């Protein structure tokens, strides 16, 4: 076995490989770009080497730098992870020439499967079922159109060297073929430097089912069952599960044996995935082979109890496969959800930003390497980022992979719904709410699966924005009140903020902005600092704050006890409860008094009043929307917030001071 390996990747897969290496007593070397100097995967390894600037072509795609780093640190082998150089035959060959072990298949196998057209020709010779189509070298547009006419529409155009959903077009009619072909070729040449395409019959409601294969250098090859990856957007996977729902033992064996035949046809060694397109009638056809570890490999680990990275290391070190086909078993059901920094409502556009909060489900570490999944290891999280890390524009915007296990699919589905509701991310847009709707939807919950599921159910998966319910409003208001009370806990009675008034009660109007517009709530103080009433949408509700522990609140609303986490960031309140996350912006009409250009950007008193709390110190650096001080005017308390990112240069008044209308309250310098 190796004593030291270099991990030629980043993010969650680099952390994943490092975890297994650590368990096996193997030292690890991380590589990083300037954007990843303080990344989680760097901290997860024993030592690290800088590759270069942030762009991948100047860092993670620089084979020479990676090989030099391995040699300089004394690493014996290189694990490529997935993406980047993992399926680069030239890189695998260069590793061998440098005396390093490439923890993956031989360069010849990568090359053989790298071209979709060449791979399908090999599969045809190996008697692996193929989708009817044309996979040849002739690329003249008229000829390709004649092949499409022969196959019958609809057809699918696919870049021969493609992957990741790029260079793919569905053509419904012959008259649309030429324009679709030109578009496909343009995208293919831009993405892969190769504009060759193949033409295949397009199956209208296909499932995407893949088989995990493993081969060693001693002539052994097995399949570790299947994964269903049918739920996709833009030809990219969103949810994966194992085993595939509705899979019969006969069909599983047939697909597994076909996958093994495909691996043997190219002299495969290591972990690989043979992907099939499957019809609803049970027929299946070879699509492609990924000559690496897949993103979704954890679901296979969860149902077999095996560590696939450990198998990779053992096979690369020359050992035989640990188990034979007849020794492999399926235990229960596993589902994986990919949590991305992206905006599903805007076409799944990637999002960038800093993870100001990242709190996940109560995961119990999955004990890899045992014979079966151990109870209660029902939730596993593979993440390459931490709270405070940034999702940059340079790399894939994945935040984490959330994997759950259950004794059957229904149990796994319930675990996934619970785990998604507990996942809390603040700082950028995510697909968590979309995943919740997807998992709870009838199509996925009943296993009515095909690659068009998301598009077919757009109405339910992308509902119009809705106003926050009364529970969300009550929790947001409770968080505001709790913070105000915490800031005003002083001995003198004039600083108390319990709403007490002589011969009257305090009525306060709160306005919240949200995705669906804005909502106004009338807050009536009882005067004891513990009870309030809310009036919204023509109804009155009784509110009581029971307990607060950090961000966690417990309230009573109309006699019902509610518990939730509420995170406040400037004017934004993020409410996390059993149903997921809602974000509201508390709009105080006087909070930004003095921000106008006519007032020179000074923070001034909106009217005569009294300073009741100073929330920052002189010299503090603050972000836009950060509360700076609180003043009381006309029996109401108002928070004065930072108009922009900047520095508080001076505080001009103290707590208890009376100020005149228009008085400058502090000196502020915008960044």
PDB file of C-alpha atoms in Angstrom, residues 329-511:
ATOM      1  CA  UNK A 329     -25.212  -7.478  -1.301  1.00  0.00           C
ATOM      2  CA  UNK A 330     -27.666  -4.563  -1.318  1.00  0.00           C
ATOM      3  CA  UNK A 331     -28.715  -3.255   2.095  1.00  0.00           C
ATOM      4  CA  UNK A 332     -31.597  -0.774   2.184  1.00  0.00           C
ATOM      5  CA  UNK A 333     -31.960   2.337   0.065  1.00  0.00           C
ATOM      6  CA  UNK A 334     -29.933   5.556  -0.296  1.00  0.00           C
ATOM      7  CA  UNK A 335     -30.678   8.944  -1.875  1.00  0.00           C
ATOM      8  CA  UNK A 336     -28.277  11.789  -2.625  1.00  0.00           C
ATOM      9  CA  UNK A 337     -29.186  15.449  -3.170  1.00  0.00           C
ATOM     10  CA  UNK A 338     -26.652  17.873  -4.597  1.00  0.00           C
ATOM     11  CA  UNK A 339     -26.804  21.169  -2.741  1.00  0.00           C
ATOM     12  CA  UNK A 340     -25.676  23.954  -5.040  1.00  0.00           C
ATOM     13  CA  UNK A 341     -25.174  27.681  -4.830  1.00  0.00           C
ATOM     14  CA  UNK A 342     -27.608  28.492  -7.613  1.00  0.00           C
ATOM     15  CA  UNK A 343     -30.979  30.094  -8.275  1.00  0.00           C
ATOM     16  CA  UNK A 344     -33.464  27.529  -9.652  1.00  0.00           C
ATOM     17  CA  UNK A 345     -36.061  30.264 -10.329  1.00  0.00           C
ATOM     18  CA  UNK A 346     -33.584  31.962 -12.672  1.00  0.00           C
ATOM     19  CA  UNK A 347     -32.715  29.005 -14.815  1.00  0.00           C
ATOM     20  CA  UNK A 348     -30.389  27.476 -12.195  1.00  0.00           C
ATOM     21  CA  UNK A 349     -27.911  30.297 -12.614  1.00  0.00           C
ATOM     22  CA  UNK A 350     -24.867  29.766 -10.361  1.00  0.00           C
ATOM     23  CA  UNK A 351     -24.568  32.063  -7.342  1.00  0.00           C
ATOM     24  CA  UNK A 352     -21.450  33.381  -5.695  1.00  0.00           C
ATOM     25  CA  UNK A 353     -20.934  34.761  -2.216  1.00  0.00           C
ATOM     26  CA  UNK A 354     -19.760  33.978   1.298  1.00  0.00           C
ATOM     27  CA  UNK A 355     -21.352  31.290   3.438  1.00  0.00           C
ATOM     28  CA  UNK A 356     -22.167  33.428   6.452  1.00  0.00           C
ATOM     29  CA  UNK A 357     -24.069  30.488   7.914  1.00  0.00           C
ATOM     30  CA  UNK A 358     -23.907  26.797   7.113  1.00  0.00           C
ATOM     31  CA  UNK A 359     -25.585  24.444   9.539  1.00  0.00           C
ATOM     32  CA  UNK A 360     -26.460  20.955   8.370  1.00  0.00           C
ATOM     33  CA  UNK A 361     -28.608  18.082   9.505  1.00  0.00           C
ATOM     34  CA  UNK A 362     -27.506  16.174  12.576  1.00  0.00           C
ATOM     35  CA  UNK A 363     -25.305  13.825  10.598  1.00  0.00           C
ATOM     36  CA  UNK A 364     -23.815  10.704  12.105  1.00  0.00           C
ATOM     37  CA  UNK A 365     -20.592   9.873  10.304  1.00  0.00           C
ATOM     38  CA  UNK A 366     -21.097   6.930   7.984  1.00  0.00           C
ATOM     39  CA  UNK A 367     -18.645   4.223   8.975  1.00  0.00           C
ATOM     40  CA  UNK A 368     -17.085   3.330   5.642  1.00  0.00           C
ATOM     41  CA  UNK A 369     -15.408  -0.002   5.275  1.00  0.00           C
ATOM     42  CA  UNK A 370     -17.936  -2.126   7.140  1.00  0.00           C
ATOM     43  CA  UNK A 371     -20.043  -4.850   5.585  1.00  0.00           C
ATOM     44  CA  UNK A 372     -23.362  -3.044   5.879  1.00  0.00           C
ATOM     45  CA  UNK A 373     -24.616   0.422   6.722  1.00  0.00           C
ATOM     46  CA  UNK A 374     -24.656   0.787  10.492  1.00  0.00           C
ATOM     47  CA  UNK A 375     -27.539   2.191  12.463  1.00  0.00           C
ATOM     48  CA  UNK A 376     -27.934   5.124  13.132  1.00  0.00           C
ATOM     49  CA  UNK A 377     -25.688   6.299  10.272  1.00  0.00           C
ATOM     50  CA  UNK A 378     -28.662   7.434   8.197  1.00  0.00           C
ATOM     51  CA  UNK A 379     -27.346  10.864   7.171  1.00  0.00           C
ATOM     52  CA  UNK A 380     -24.021  11.601   5.516  1.00  0.00           C
ATOM     53  CA  UNK A 381     -22.736  14.967   4.346  1.00  0.00           C
ATOM     54  CA  UNK A 382     -19.810  15.328   1.951  1.00  0.00           C
ATOM     55  CA  UNK A 383     -18.841  18.996   1.870  1.00  0.00           C
ATOM     56  CA  UNK A 384     -15.801  20.887   0.661  1.00  0.00           C
ATOM     57  CA  UNK A 385     -16.686  24.230   2.231  1.00  0.00           C
ATOM     58  CA  UNK A 386     -17.263  25.590   5.747  1.00  0.00           C
ATOM     59  CA  UNK A 387     -18.979  28.569   7.286  1.00  0.00           C
ATOM     60  CA  UNK A 388     -17.090  31.672   6.195  1.00  0.00           C
ATOM     61  CA  UNK A 389     -15.844  30.149   2.935  1.00  0.00           C
ATOM     62  CA  UNK A 390     -16.676  31.784  -0.376  1.00  0.00           C
ATOM     63  CA  UNK A 391     -18.269  30.185  -3.417  1.00  0.00           C
ATOM     64  CA  UNK A 392     -16.225  31.768  -6.196  1.00  0.00           C
ATOM     65  CA  UNK A 393     -16.933  32.104  -9.925  1.00  0.00           C
ATOM     66  CA  UNK A 394     -13.933  29.939 -10.797  1.00  0.00           C
ATOM     67  CA  UNK A 395     -15.232  26.452  -9.948  1.00  0.00           C
ATOM     68  CA  UNK A 396     -18.322  24.300  -9.670  1.00  0.00           C
ATOM     69  CA  UNK A 397     -20.792  25.940  -7.225  1.00  0.00           C
ATOM     70  CA  UNK A 398     -21.475  22.779  -5.226  1.00  0.00           C
ATOM     71  CA  UNK A 399     -21.849  23.375  -1.490  1.00  0.00           C
ATOM     72  CA  UNK A 400     -22.319  19.786  -0.362  1.00  0.00           C
ATOM     73  CA  UNK A 401     -23.759  16.382  -1.121  1.00  0.00           C
ATOM     74  CA  UNK A 402     -26.488  15.302   1.282  1.00  0.00           C
ATOM     75  CA  UNK A 403     -26.861  11.523   1.403  1.00  0.00           C
ATOM     76  CA  UNK A 404     -29.418   9.592   3.441  1.00  0.00           C
ATOM     77  CA  UNK A 405     -30.050   5.897   4.025  1.00  0.00           C
ATOM     78  CA  UNK A 406     -33.109   3.949   5.099  1.00  0.00           C
ATOM     79  CA  UNK A 407     -34.154   0.300   5.287  1.00  0.00           C
ATOM     80  CA  UNK A 408     -36.418   0.967   2.288  1.00  0.00           C
ATOM     81  CA  UNK A 409     -37.127   3.802  -0.149  1.00  0.00           C
ATOM     82  CA  UNK A 410     -39.975   5.295   1.859  1.00  0.00           C
ATOM     83  CA  UNK A 411     -37.780   5.530   4.963  1.00  0.00           C
ATOM     84  CA  UNK A 412     -34.910   7.050   2.959  1.00  0.00           C
ATOM     85  CA  UNK A 413     -37.341   9.559   1.455  1.00  0.00           C
ATOM     86  CA  UNK A 414     -38.528  10.650   4.912  1.00  0.00           C
ATOM     87  CA  UNK A 415     -34.922  10.998   6.066  1.00  0.00           C
ATOM     88  CA  UNK A 416     -34.117  13.165   3.056  1.00  0.00           C
ATOM     89  CA  UNK A 417     -37.103  15.449   3.660  1.00  0.00           C
ATOM     90  CA  UNK A 418     -36.080  15.856   7.294  1.00  0.00           C
ATOM     91  CA  UNK A 419     -32.413  16.454   6.474  1.00  0.00           C
ATOM     92  CA  UNK A 420     -33.190  19.070   3.816  1.00  0.00           C
ATOM     93  CA  UNK A 421     -35.449  20.946   6.261  1.00  0.00           C
ATOM     94  CA  UNK A 422     -32.566  21.050   8.736  1.00  0.00           C
ATOM     95  CA  UNK A 423     -29.997  22.347   6.242  1.00  0.00           C
ATOM     96  CA  UNK A 424     -29.356  26.051   6.789  1.00  0.00           C
ATOM     97  CA  UNK A 425     -27.370  28.209   4.380  1.00  0.00           C
ATOM     98  CA  UNK A 426     -27.205  32.004   4.434  1.00  0.00           C
ATOM     99  CA  UNK A 427     -25.106  34.309   2.298  1.00  0.00           C
ATOM    100  CA  UNK A 428     -26.118  33.282  -1.209  1.00  0.00           C
ATOM    101  CA  UNK A 429     -28.899  31.642  -3.175  1.00  0.00           C
ATOM    102  CA  UNK A 430     -29.211  27.853  -2.969  1.00  0.00           C
ATOM    103  CA  UNK A 431     -31.381  25.106  -4.455  1.00  0.00           C
ATOM    104  CA  UNK A 432     -32.443  23.718  -1.046  1.00  0.00           C
ATOM    105  CA  UNK A 433     -36.067  24.876  -1.249  1.00  0.00           C
ATOM    106  CA  UNK A 434     -36.287  23.521  -4.793  1.00  0.00           C
ATOM    107  CA  UNK A 435     -34.906  20.160  -3.621  1.00  0.00           C
ATOM    108  CA  UNK A 436     -37.526  20.080  -0.872  1.00  0.00           C
ATOM    109  CA  UNK A 437     -40.327  20.557  -3.402  1.00  0.00           C
ATOM    110  CA  UNK A 438     -38.744  18.000  -5.718  1.00  0.00           C
ATOM    111  CA  UNK A 439     -38.402  15.307  -3.057  1.00  0.00           C
ATOM    112  CA  UNK A 440     -41.897  15.943  -1.687  1.00  0.00           C
ATOM    113  CA  UNK A 441     -43.497  16.005  -5.145  1.00  0.00           C
ATOM    114  CA  UNK A 442     -45.730  13.177  -6.230  1.00  0.00           C
ATOM    115  CA  UNK A 443     -43.575  12.155  -9.203  1.00  0.00           C
ATOM    116  CA  UNK A 444     -40.391  11.540  -7.220  1.00  0.00           C
ATOM    117  CA  UNK A 445     -42.092  10.199  -4.099  1.00  0.00           C
ATOM    118  CA  UNK A 446     -43.953   7.607  -6.189  1.00  0.00           C
ATOM    119  CA  UNK A 447     -40.842   6.842  -8.303  1.00  0.00           C
ATOM    120  CA  UNK A 448     -42.478   8.010 -11.543  1.00  0.00           C
ATOM    121  CA  UNK A 449     -39.018   8.797 -12.881  1.00  0.00           C
ATOM    122  CA  UNK A 450     -37.572   9.899 -16.190  1.00  0.00           C
ATOM    123  CA  UNK A 451     -35.102  12.508 -17.371  1.00  0.00           C
ATOM    124  CA  UNK A 452     -37.904  14.984 -18.166  1.00  0.00           C
ATOM    125  CA  UNK A 453     -39.396  14.968 -14.668  1.00  0.00           C
ATOM    126  CA  UNK A 454     -38.381  18.525 -13.747  1.00  0.00           C
ATOM    127  CA  UNK A 455     -39.638  20.079 -16.981  1.00  0.00           C
ATOM    128  CA  UNK A 456     -42.839  18.050 -16.873  1.00  0.00           C
ATOM    129  CA  UNK A 457     -43.659  19.301 -13.355  1.00  0.00           C
ATOM    130  CA  UNK A 458     -42.538  22.924 -13.640  1.00  0.00           C
ATOM    131  CA  UNK A 459     -45.838  24.254 -12.318  1.00  0.00           C
ATOM    132  CA  UNK A 460     -45.428  22.556  -8.949  1.00  0.00           C
ATOM    133  CA  UNK A 461     -41.636  22.748  -8.735  1.00  0.00           C
ATOM    134  CA  UNK A 462     -41.524  26.477  -9.534  1.00  0.00           C
ATOM    135  CA  UNK A 463     -44.572  27.960  -7.798  1.00  0.00           C
ATOM    136  CA  UNK A 464     -45.082  31.731  -7.739  1.00  0.00           C
ATOM    137  CA  UNK A 465     -43.692  33.508  -4.661  1.00  0.00           C
ATOM    138  CA  UNK A 466     -46.024  33.505  -1.665  1.00  0.00           C
ATOM    139  CA  UNK A 467     -46.324  35.808   1.314  1.00  0.00           C
ATOM    140  CA  UNK A 468     -44.919  34.537   4.616  1.00  0.00           C
ATOM    141  CA  UNK A 469     -47.406  32.799   6.884  1.00  0.00           C
ATOM    142  CA  UNK A 470     -48.318  34.094  10.325  1.00  0.00           C
ATOM    143  CA  UNK A 471     -45.896  31.684  12.023  1.00  0.00           C
ATOM    144  CA  UNK A 472     -42.948  33.038  10.020  1.00  0.00           C
ATOM    145  CA  UNK A 473     -43.932  36.634  10.742  1.00  0.00           C
ATOM    146  CA  UNK A 474     -44.320  35.894  14.449  1.00  0.00           C
ATOM    147  CA  UNK A 475     -40.891  34.266  14.631  1.00  0.00           C
ATOM    148  CA  UNK A 476     -39.263  37.159  12.777  1.00  0.00           C
ATOM    149  CA  UNK A 477     -40.919  39.699  15.104  1.00  0.00           C
ATOM    150  CA  UNK A 478     -39.912  37.668  18.163  1.00  0.00           C
ATOM    151  CA  UNK A 479     -36.292  37.776  16.968  1.00  0.00           C
ATOM    152  CA  UNK A 480     -36.470  41.563  16.583  1.00  0.00           C
ATOM    153  CA  UNK A 481     -37.973  41.970  20.049  1.00  0.00           C
ATOM    154  CA  UNK A 482     -35.487  39.579  21.636  1.00  0.00           C
ATOM    155  CA  UNK A 483     -32.539  41.451  20.126  1.00  0.00           C
ATOM    156  CA  UNK A 484     -33.926  44.829  21.200  1.00  0.00           C
ATOM    157  CA  UNK A 485     -34.401  43.628  24.772  1.00  0.00           C
ATOM    158  CA  UNK A 486     -30.907  42.138  24.865  1.00  0.00           C
ATOM    159  CA  UNK A 487     -29.414  45.447  23.710  1.00  0.00           C
ATOM    160  CA  UNK A 488     -31.313  47.484  26.317  1.00  0.00           C
ATOM    161  CA  UNK A 489     -30.740  45.424  29.460  1.00  0.00           C
ATOM    162  CA  UNK A 490     -29.599  48.267  31.727  1.00  0.00           C
ATOM    163  CA  UNK A 491     -30.350  49.274  35.277  1.00  0.00           C
ATOM    164  CA  UNK A 492     -32.002  52.651  34.643  1.00  0.00           C
ATOM    165  CA  UNK A 493     -35.739  52.451  33.889  1.00  0.00           C
ATOM    166  CA  UNK A 494     -35.492  54.958  31.019  1.00  0.00           C
ATOM    167  CA  UNK A 495     -33.525  52.466  28.921  1.00  0.00           C
ATOM    168  CA  UNK A 496     -35.992  49.610  29.249  1.00  0.00           C
ATOM    169  CA  UNK A 497     -37.607  48.530  25.970  1.00  0.00           C
ATOM    170  CA  UNK A 498     -40.645  46.591  27.134  1.00  0.00           C
ATOM    171  CA  UNK A 499     -43.115  48.969  25.530  1.00  0.00           C
ATOM    172  CA  UNK A 500     -44.352  50.481  28.781  1.00  0.00           C
ATOM    173  CA  UNK A 501     -46.213  53.770  28.362  1.00  0.00           C
ATOM    174  CA  UNK A 502     -47.958  56.008  30.909  1.00  0.00           C
ATOM    175  CA  UNK A 503     -51.753  55.756  30.526  1.00  0.00           C
ATOM    176  CA  UNK A 504     -51.497  54.159  27.083  1.00  0.00           C
ATOM    177  CA  UNK A 505     -50.077  51.193  25.153  1.00  0.00           C
ATOM    178  CA  UNK A 506     -47.425  51.201  22.482  1.00  0.00           C
ATOM    179  CA  UNK A 507     -48.631  50.434  18.983  1.00  0.00           C
ATOM    180  CA  UNK A 508     -45.883  49.752  16.479  1.00  0.00           C
ATOM    181  CA  UNK A 509     -46.063  49.119  12.736  1.00  0.00           C
ATOM    182  CA  UNK A 510     -43.556  46.675  11.255  1.00  0.00           C
ATOM    183  CA  UNK A 511     -43.096  46.239   7.517  1.00  0.00           C
TER     184      UNK A 511
END
